[in-house]
Coordinates of C-alpha atoms in Angstrom, one line a residue:
M259 CA 12.2 1.1 24.5
I260 CA 10.0 0.8 21.2
R261 CA 10.9 -2.2 19.2
V262 CA 11.1 -1.6 15.3
L263 CA 11.1 -3.6 12.4
L264 CA 12.3 -2.1 9.3
A265 CA 11.6 -3.2 5.7
E266 CA 13.1 -1.6 2.6
D267 CA 14.2 -3.4 -0.5
Q268 CA 17.1 -1.1 -1.2
H269 CA 20.0 -2.0 0.9
V270 CA 21.8 1.3 1.1
I271 CA 18.3 3.0 2.3
R272 CA 17.7 0.2 4.6
S273 CA 21.0 0.5 6.4
A274 CA 20.9 4.2 6.5
L275 CA 17.4 4.2 8.1
A276 CA 18.7 1.4 10.5
A277 CA 21.6 3.6 11.7
L278 CA 19.5 6.6 11.8
L279 CA 17.0 4.9 14.2
G280 CA 19.6 3.2 16.3
L281 CA 21.0 6.6 17.3
E282 CA 17.6 7.2 19.1
E283 CA 17.8 6.1 23.0
D284 CA 14.1 5.0 22.8
L285 CA 14.2 2.9 19.7
E286 CA 15.5 -0.2 18.9
V287 CA 15.7 -2.1 15.5
V288 CA 15.1 -5.4 16.4
A289 CA 15.0 -7.1 12.6
T290 CA 15.4 -5.6 9.2
A291 CA 14.1 -7.1 6.1
E292 CA 14.4 -6.5 2.2
S293 CA 10.7 -8.1 1.2
G294 CA 7.0 -8.3 2.4
E295 CA 7.5 -12.0 3.2
A296 CA 10.8 -11.6 5.2
A297 CA 9.3 -8.8 7.1
L298 CA 6.4 -10.8 8.1
A299 CA 8.6 -13.8 9.1
A300 CA 10.7 -11.3 10.9
A301 CA 7.9 -10.0 12.8
L302 CA 6.3 -12.9 14.0
V303 CA 9.9 -14.0 15.5
H304 CA 11.0 -10.6 16.9
L305 CA 7.7 -9.0 18.0
P306 CA 8.4 -5.4 17.2
D307 CA 6.1 -2.6 18.3
V308 CA 6.4 -0.7 15.1
A309 CA 6.9 -2.2 11.6
V310 CA 8.2 0.4 9.3
L311 CA 7.3 -0.7 5.6
D312 CA 8.3 0.3 2.5
I313 CA 5.3 -0.1 0.2
D314 CA 6.9 -1.0 -3.1
M315 CA 9.0 -4.3 -2.4
P316 CA 9.5 -7.0 -4.8
G317 CA 7.8 -10.8 -4.2
R318 CA 4.4 -11.9 -3.3
L319 CA 3.9 -9.2 -0.6
D320 CA 4.6 -5.6 -1.2
G321 CA 4.4 -3.5 2.0
L322 CA 0.9 -3.0 1.8
A323 CA -0.1 -6.7 1.9
A324 CA 2.5 -7.6 4.5
A325 CA 0.9 -4.7 6.6
A326 CA -2.5 -6.3 6.3
E327 CA -1.1 -9.9 7.1
L328 CA 0.8 -8.4 10.1
R329 CA -2.7 -6.8 11.4
T330 CA -4.3 -10.1 11.3
R331 CA -1.4 -12.3 12.8
L332 CA 0.3 -9.9 15.0
P333 CA -2.4 -7.1 15.7
A334 CA 0.1 -5.6 18.7
C335 CA 2.4 -4.6 16.0
R336 CA 1.4 -1.3 14.2
A337 CA 2.3 -0.6 10.7
L338 CA 4.0 2.6 9.4
M339 CA 4.2 3.0 5.6
L340 CA 7.2 4.6 4.0
T341 CA 7.2 5.6 0.2
A342 CA 8.9 7.9 -2.4
Y343 CA 5.1 8.4 -3.8
G344 CA 2.1 10.0 -2.7
K345 CA -0.6 7.9 -4.9
P346 CA -4.0 8.1 -4.1
G347 CA -4.5 4.2 -4.6
H348 CA -1.5 3.5 -2.3
L349 CA -2.9 5.8 0.3
R350 CA -6.5 4.1 -0.1
R351 CA -4.9 0.8 0.2
A352 CA -3.0 1.7 3.0
L353 CA -5.9 3.1 4.9
G354 CA -7.8 0.0 4.1
A355 CA -5.3 -2.2 5.5
G356 CA -5.6 -0.5 8.8
V357 CA -2.0 0.9 9.0
A358 CA -1.3 3.6 11.8
G359 CA 0.7 5.9 9.4
F360 CA 1.9 6.7 6.1
V361 CA 5.1 9.0 5.8
L362 CA 7.0 10.0 2.6
K363 CA 10.6 9.0 2.2
T364 CA 11.3 12.6 1.5
A365 CA 10.3 13.8 4.9
P366 CA 13.1 15.0 7.3
P367 CA 14.3 12.2 9.5
D368 CA 13.3 13.9 12.6
E369 CA 9.5 13.3 11.4
L370 CA 10.1 9.8 10.5
V371 CA 11.4 9.0 14.4
A372 CA 8.7 11.3 15.6
A373 CA 6.0 9.4 13.5
I374 CA 7.3 5.9 15.0
R375 CA 6.8 7.3 18.3
R376 CA 3.3 8.7 17.7
V377 CA 2.5 5.2 16.1
A378 CA 4.0 3.4 19.1
A379 CA 1.7 5.4 21.2
G380 CA -1.5 4.4 19.6
E381 CA -1.7 7.6 17.4
R382 CA -2.1 7.6 13.6
V383 CA 0.1 9.7 11.5
L384 CA -0.2 11.2 8.1
D385 CA 2.2 13.1 6.3
P386 CA 1.1 16.8 5.9
S387 CA 1.6 16.6 2.2
L388 CA -0.7 13.6 1.9
A389 CA -3.6 15.4 3.8
V390 CA -5.1 16.9 0.8
T391 CA -4.7 13.6 -1.2
A392 CA -6.5 11.8 1.6
W393 CA -9.2 14.6 1.6
D394 CA -9.9 14.3 -2.1
L395 CA -9.7 10.8 -2.7
A396 CA -12.9 10.3 -5.3
D397 CA -15.5 7.5 -4.6
N398 CA -15.2 4.6 -6.7
P399 CA -17.4 5.1 -9.8
L400 CA -17.1 1.5 -11.1
T401 CA -19.9 -0.9 -9.8
P402 CA -18.8 -3.9 -8.3
R403 CA -19.0 -6.1 -11.6
E404 CA -17.2 -3.4 -13.7
A405 CA -14.6 -3.6 -11.2
D406 CA -14.4 -7.6 -11.5
V407 CA -14.4 -7.0 -15.2
L408 CA -11.5 -4.5 -15.2
R409 CA -9.6 -6.6 -12.6
L410 CA -9.6 -9.6 -14.6
A411 CA -8.7 -7.3 -17.7
A412 CA -5.7 -6.0 -15.8
A413 CA -4.5 -9.6 -15.5
G414 CA -4.5 -10.1 -18.9
A415 CA -7.7 -12.0 -19.4
D416 CA -9.5 -11.3 -22.8
A417 CA -13.1 -10.7 -23.4
A418 CA -14.0 -14.6 -23.9
D419 CA -11.8 -15.5 -20.6
I420 CA -13.7 -13.0 -18.6
A421 CA -17.0 -13.8 -19.7
A422 CA -16.2 -17.4 -18.8
R423 CA -15.0 -16.7 -15.4
L424 CA -17.8 -14.2 -14.6
H425 CA -20.5 -16.1 -16.4
L426 CA -21.4 -13.6 -18.8
A427 CA -21.8 -13.5 -22.5
A428 CA -18.5 -12.1 -24.5
G429 CA -20.7 -9.3 -25.9
T430 CA -21.7 -8.1 -22.4
V431 CA -18.2 -8.2 -21.1
R432 CA -17.2 -6.0 -24.5
N433 CA -20.1 -3.7 -23.4
Y434 CA -18.5 -3.5 -19.6
L435 CA -15.3 -2.5 -21.1
T436 CA -16.5 0.1 -23.4
G437 CA -18.6 1.8 -20.6
I438 CA -15.5 1.6 -18.0
V439 CA -13.2 3.1 -20.8
T440 CA -15.9 6.0 -21.1
K441 CA -16.6 6.3 -17.3
L442 CA -13.2 6.9 -16.7
N443 CA -12.3 9.0 -19.5
A444 CA -9.5 6.8 -20.4
R445 CA -7.9 6.5 -24.0
N446 CA -8.5 2.7 -24.1
R447 CA -8.7 -0.5 -22.0
T448 CA -4.9 -0.1 -20.9
D449 CA -5.5 3.5 -19.8
A450 CA -8.2 2.5 -17.9
V451 CA -6.5 -0.2 -15.7
R452 CA -4.0 2.5 -15.0
I453 CA -6.4 4.9 -13.6
A454 CA -8.4 2.6 -11.7
T455 CA -5.2 1.1 -10.2
E456 CA -3.6 4.4 -9.3
A457 CA -7.1 5.5 -7.7
G458 CA -7.0 2.1 -5.8
W459 CA -10.3 1.3 -7.3
I460 CA -9.3 -2.4 -8.3

């Protein structure tokens, strides 16, 4: 019997998936959760073999952060990410978090069931429609310092704040930001943050 934890913030989808998985003779949904924090807590109590985690959940831990925590605190539990979007940044973070699988919510139910079985057997699963995205993930064009600057800008820090935190001159920070916008072919700083975030570079 494969013990499954199901984490999805939308109640209707969570209930439907739990009912669907419950029809399989070799799968048992041992816990459900509506957030990353709840999923982590439930996993530590119920010790599932596979955690099926929605990426976009509210709270401190989204699905990817919860997967990374599970990998550290419950290494025997393998994470299978479920998402409505095949964003390169999500895929990059998922691979970085060491997840075992990545399936779109639009996949047929039998594909999700098969993915859970494969992940439980020690395999890695990638939705076929995401294979090209995975192959085409561009290398990060930002230097580590540029990434630090942009990450702080994304958090709302202005040039003076960034300069103080990174021990740089404010003019140097402004030069970094201008260079980042140019390098990413962005319209402005906000657009650069969007591009870098979606690509998983910050």
